[in-house]
Amino acid sequence: MTSELKVDKITPASGTNTQIGEAGDTTNLSAGTVTLPTTIITGQTEKTTLVDADKFLISDSAASGAFKYVQKSNLPSGTHVLLATATGTNVSGFNINSIFSSTYKVYRMIIRKAMPVQNDVSVRLRMRNASGGEVSSSLYKYVRQRLRDGAVDNYANQSESFVEIMSGIFNEDEGGGANCEMIFNVDRDTGGNNAINGYWTAGVARNNDEASWHHGSFYYDDSTTDEPAAGLKLYTSDGNNFSRCFVAVYGITGAI
């Protein structure tokens, strides 16, 4: 038995909800246009961090527009995962903790517009352990070269308490200050033989429109420490502040 009901409006009784159909019934609305309030989406609680099992409703163009869902785990993603940022003006340095782990083997750090308070200083790096302690013992080995105004400066330090990334940085905004990119390779595969090695390249603009190029590599062996390096510190050689600096660290997926 079928019947047809034609009305302009259905109003639920006061304090109740309107129910159409019973459990197991199918209500077909495909023959017309259904207008839904925007609060169906905007009225819900926002979720700011997605997990792989979260689902999105889609219309599948390959199946005549049939409704299907896609999980976050099905979506394409990039190779760089942002792990930490550090920005500031008039800061003494940046302690960036809890970035190195067994999750990633390769990391990338970008330093933008680094500018110290004082002139002619260097930017240095040290490791920090999982407890937040700064590793200042002589476990760093690095080589670095600076090309500037027709001159070449070479540096080689095989037992140092830091890694010097850039030198001759001035308190000037010419060319956007000092900018650097570093790649860290982190070995967590072999028990007590934890190690980090990396390389970098940097461009610096300073007074008198002089440009310089800095590049180098370093090796840090933390097998003699109580715990492996988990983070890093960036600071100036004279202990004074950065008047400005921006830092971002990414973990790179898919690295062998």
XYZ file of C-alpha atoms in Angstrom:
256
model
C 0.000 0.000 0.000
C 1.327 3.402 -0.932
C 0.017 6.861 -0.361
C 1.061 10.433 -1.005
C 1.046 13.302 1.468
C 1.294 16.882 0.174
C 1.845 19.633 2.744
C 3.715 22.936 2.893
C 5.112 22.530 6.373
C 5.596 19.882 9.032
C 6.022 21.262 12.534
C 7.040 19.008 15.439
C 5.035 19.098 18.625
C 6.462 21.399 21.250
C 9.599 19.987 22.846
C 9.901 17.029 20.442
C 11.856 16.082 17.298
C 10.245 15.124 14.008
C 10.921 11.543 12.921
C 10.465 10.345 9.367
C 10.343 6.589 8.966
C 11.290 3.749 11.234
C 14.517 1.848 11.740
C 15.331 -0.079 8.570
C 13.292 2.200 6.298
C 14.894 4.110 3.433
C 13.959 7.736 2.886
C 14.664 8.815 -0.698
C 15.273 12.544 -1.196
C 17.058 12.273 -4.534
C 14.081 13.411 -6.679
C 14.219 16.989 -5.444
C 16.540 19.581 -4.015
C 17.298 19.393 -0.309
C 18.296 22.629 1.395
C 20.241 22.177 4.617
C 21.240 24.870 7.112
C 24.943 25.847 7.116
C 24.993 25.145 10.866
C 25.168 21.451 10.007
C 28.894 22.212 9.530
C 29.508 25.546 11.235
C 27.588 24.541 14.334
C 29.843 21.588 15.065
C 32.952 21.447 17.253
C 36.133 22.291 15.346
C 38.908 19.698 15.248
C 42.297 21.345 14.736
C 44.516 18.254 14.543
C 43.601 15.466 12.130
C 44.451 11.788 12.566
C 44.692 9.144 9.855
C 41.276 7.618 10.684
C 39.353 10.900 10.235
C 36.899 10.749 7.320
C 35.676 13.240 4.680
C 32.401 12.860 2.722
C 32.842 13.160 -1.057
C 30.867 12.810 -4.269
C 32.663 10.236 -6.432
C 32.707 11.564 -10.013
C 33.849 8.154 -11.258
C 30.725 6.524 -9.797
C 27.974 8.893 -10.998
C 28.403 11.146 -7.992
C 27.809 8.437 -5.406
C 28.593 9.403 -1.836
C 31.775 7.894 -0.455
C 34.224 8.772 2.272
C 37.953 9.335 2.179
C 40.213 8.961 5.200
C 43.016 11.359 5.982
C 45.393 8.430 5.531
C 44.258 8.257 1.865
C 45.201 11.865 1.127
C 48.545 12.725 -0.459
C 51.017 14.480 1.813
C 54.324 16.266 1.403
C 57.722 15.015 2.493
C 58.363 17.846 4.994
C 56.647 17.718 8.380
C 56.943 20.908 10.425
C 58.276 20.005 13.874
C 59.099 23.345 15.456
C 59.337 27.065 14.839
C 61.142 29.765 16.774
C 60.752 33.457 16.127
C 61.515 36.545 18.083
C 63.038 39.966 18.378
C 65.658 40.937 20.947
C 66.106 37.328 22.144
C 69.298 35.820 23.547
C 68.993 32.629 21.526
C 66.664 29.800 20.581
C 66.279 26.510 22.447
C 64.470 24.112 20.103
C 63.671 20.937 22.030
C 62.276 17.489 21.196
C 62.846 17.436 17.439
C 65.344 14.575 16.901
C 63.917 11.075 17.376
C 63.662 7.684 15.704
C 60.678 8.925 13.672
C 62.851 10.647 11.051
C 66.360 10.055 9.791
C 66.764 13.395 7.994
C 65.861 16.894 9.181
C 65.954 20.319 7.559
C 66.366 23.629 9.390
C 65.799 27.043 7.823
C 67.138 30.217 9.454
C 65.782 33.470 8.011
C 66.751 37.094 8.530
C 69.128 36.462 11.410
C 70.433 39.787 12.666
C 72.430 40.272 15.907
C 72.384 43.261 18.225
C 76.141 43.759 17.872
C 78.216 43.882 14.690
C 80.640 41.274 13.372
C 79.517 38.249 15.396
C 78.952 34.573 14.576
C 75.932 32.288 14.756
C 76.649 29.056 16.634
C 74.868 25.781 17.264
C 74.901 23.327 20.146
C 72.919 20.161 20.816
C 70.446 19.727 23.656
C 69.565 16.399 25.254
C 66.096 15.053 26.040
C 66.225 16.557 29.535
C 66.752 20.022 28.038
C 70.408 20.228 28.998
C 72.816 21.996 26.686
C 75.751 19.863 25.493
C 78.783 22.155 25.771
C 81.518 19.497 25.930
C 84.029 19.101 23.070
C 82.044 16.623 20.980
C 81.729 18.725 17.818
C 83.870 18.525 14.701
C 83.293 20.858 11.771
C 84.825 22.434 8.706
C 83.584 25.690 7.241
C 84.448 28.042 4.412
C 83.490 31.669 3.896
C 83.779 33.461 0.550
C 83.644 37.228 0.803
C 84.761 40.172 -1.314
C 87.317 38.155 -3.263
C 88.751 36.450 -0.150
C 88.331 32.892 1.100
C 88.441 32.011 4.801
C 88.780 28.360 5.821
C 88.042 26.966 9.273
C 88.594 23.447 10.602
C 87.825 22.510 14.205
C 88.084 18.878 15.269
C 87.346 19.167 18.982
C 85.055 22.059 19.736
C 82.178 22.820 22.119
C 79.968 24.230 19.343
C 79.501 24.451 15.579
C 80.024 27.880 14.049
C 77.637 28.232 11.126
C 78.090 31.826 9.996
C 80.540 34.574 10.942
C 80.844 38.293 10.298
C 77.133 38.917 10.768
C 76.278 42.603 11.107
C 73.397 44.446 12.715
C 72.062 45.552 9.354
C 69.042 44.741 7.264
C 70.831 44.784 3.907
C 69.690 41.895 1.753
C 67.476 40.522 4.512
C 70.289 39.757 6.956
C 71.727 36.245 7.257
C 69.865 33.246 5.837
C 70.833 29.584 6.169
C 69.620 26.070 5.395
C 70.940 22.982 7.237
C 70.415 19.246 6.727
C 70.818 16.891 9.705
C 71.313 13.150 9.300
C 70.489 11.441 12.595
C 71.700 7.904 13.284
C 69.553 6.106 15.852
C 70.038 2.634 14.387
C 72.981 1.302 16.323
C 72.508 1.231 20.075
C 75.098 3.358 21.837
C 76.605 4.741 18.627
C 74.186 7.645 18.292
C 75.511 10.375 16.042
C 74.412 13.407 14.066
C 76.146 14.770 11.018
C 75.046 17.547 8.769
C 75.897 20.222 6.267
C 74.727 23.733 5.522
C 74.863 26.635 3.131
C 74.214 30.272 3.978
C 74.126 33.695 2.372
C 74.941 36.861 4.282
C 74.607 40.504 3.280
C 76.467 43.080 5.380
C 77.766 46.628 5.405
C 79.104 48.270 2.246
C 76.872 45.991 0.180
C 79.241 43.071 0.701
C 77.845 39.583 0.173
C 79.356 36.409 1.585
C 78.677 32.721 1.153
C 79.161 30.238 3.998
C 79.075 26.483 3.733
C 80.347 23.590 5.782
C 79.705 20.273 7.471
C 79.837 18.955 11.021
C 79.837 15.744 13.000
C 78.528 15.290 16.540
C 79.100 12.011 18.401
C 76.950 11.674 21.510
C 77.777 8.025 22.260
C 79.781 9.197 25.289
C 76.888 11.178 26.797
C 74.131 9.853 29.043
C 71.405 10.426 26.464
C 71.249 11.225 22.727
C 70.656 14.706 21.383
C 66.986 15.582 21.080
C 67.141 19.276 20.211
C 69.467 22.174 19.506
C 70.362 25.712 20.514
C 71.186 28.676 18.275
C 73.045 31.620 19.801
C 75.528 34.402 19.020
C 79.267 34.153 19.652
C 79.348 37.273 21.844
C 76.459 36.181 24.046
C 74.340 39.161 23.083
C 70.855 39.028 21.629
C 69.486 38.523 18.173
C 67.629 41.662 17.267
C 65.622 39.444 14.903
C 65.592 35.818 13.745
C 63.148 33.223 12.361
C 63.728 29.456 12.525
C 61.803 26.406 11.298
C 62.715 22.696 11.606
C 61.177 19.934 9.462
C 61.350 16.154 9.590
C 61.678 14.612 6.130
C 59.642 11.495 5.416
C 60.659 8.711 3.075
C 64.396 9.002 3.785
C 66.144 5.642 3.613
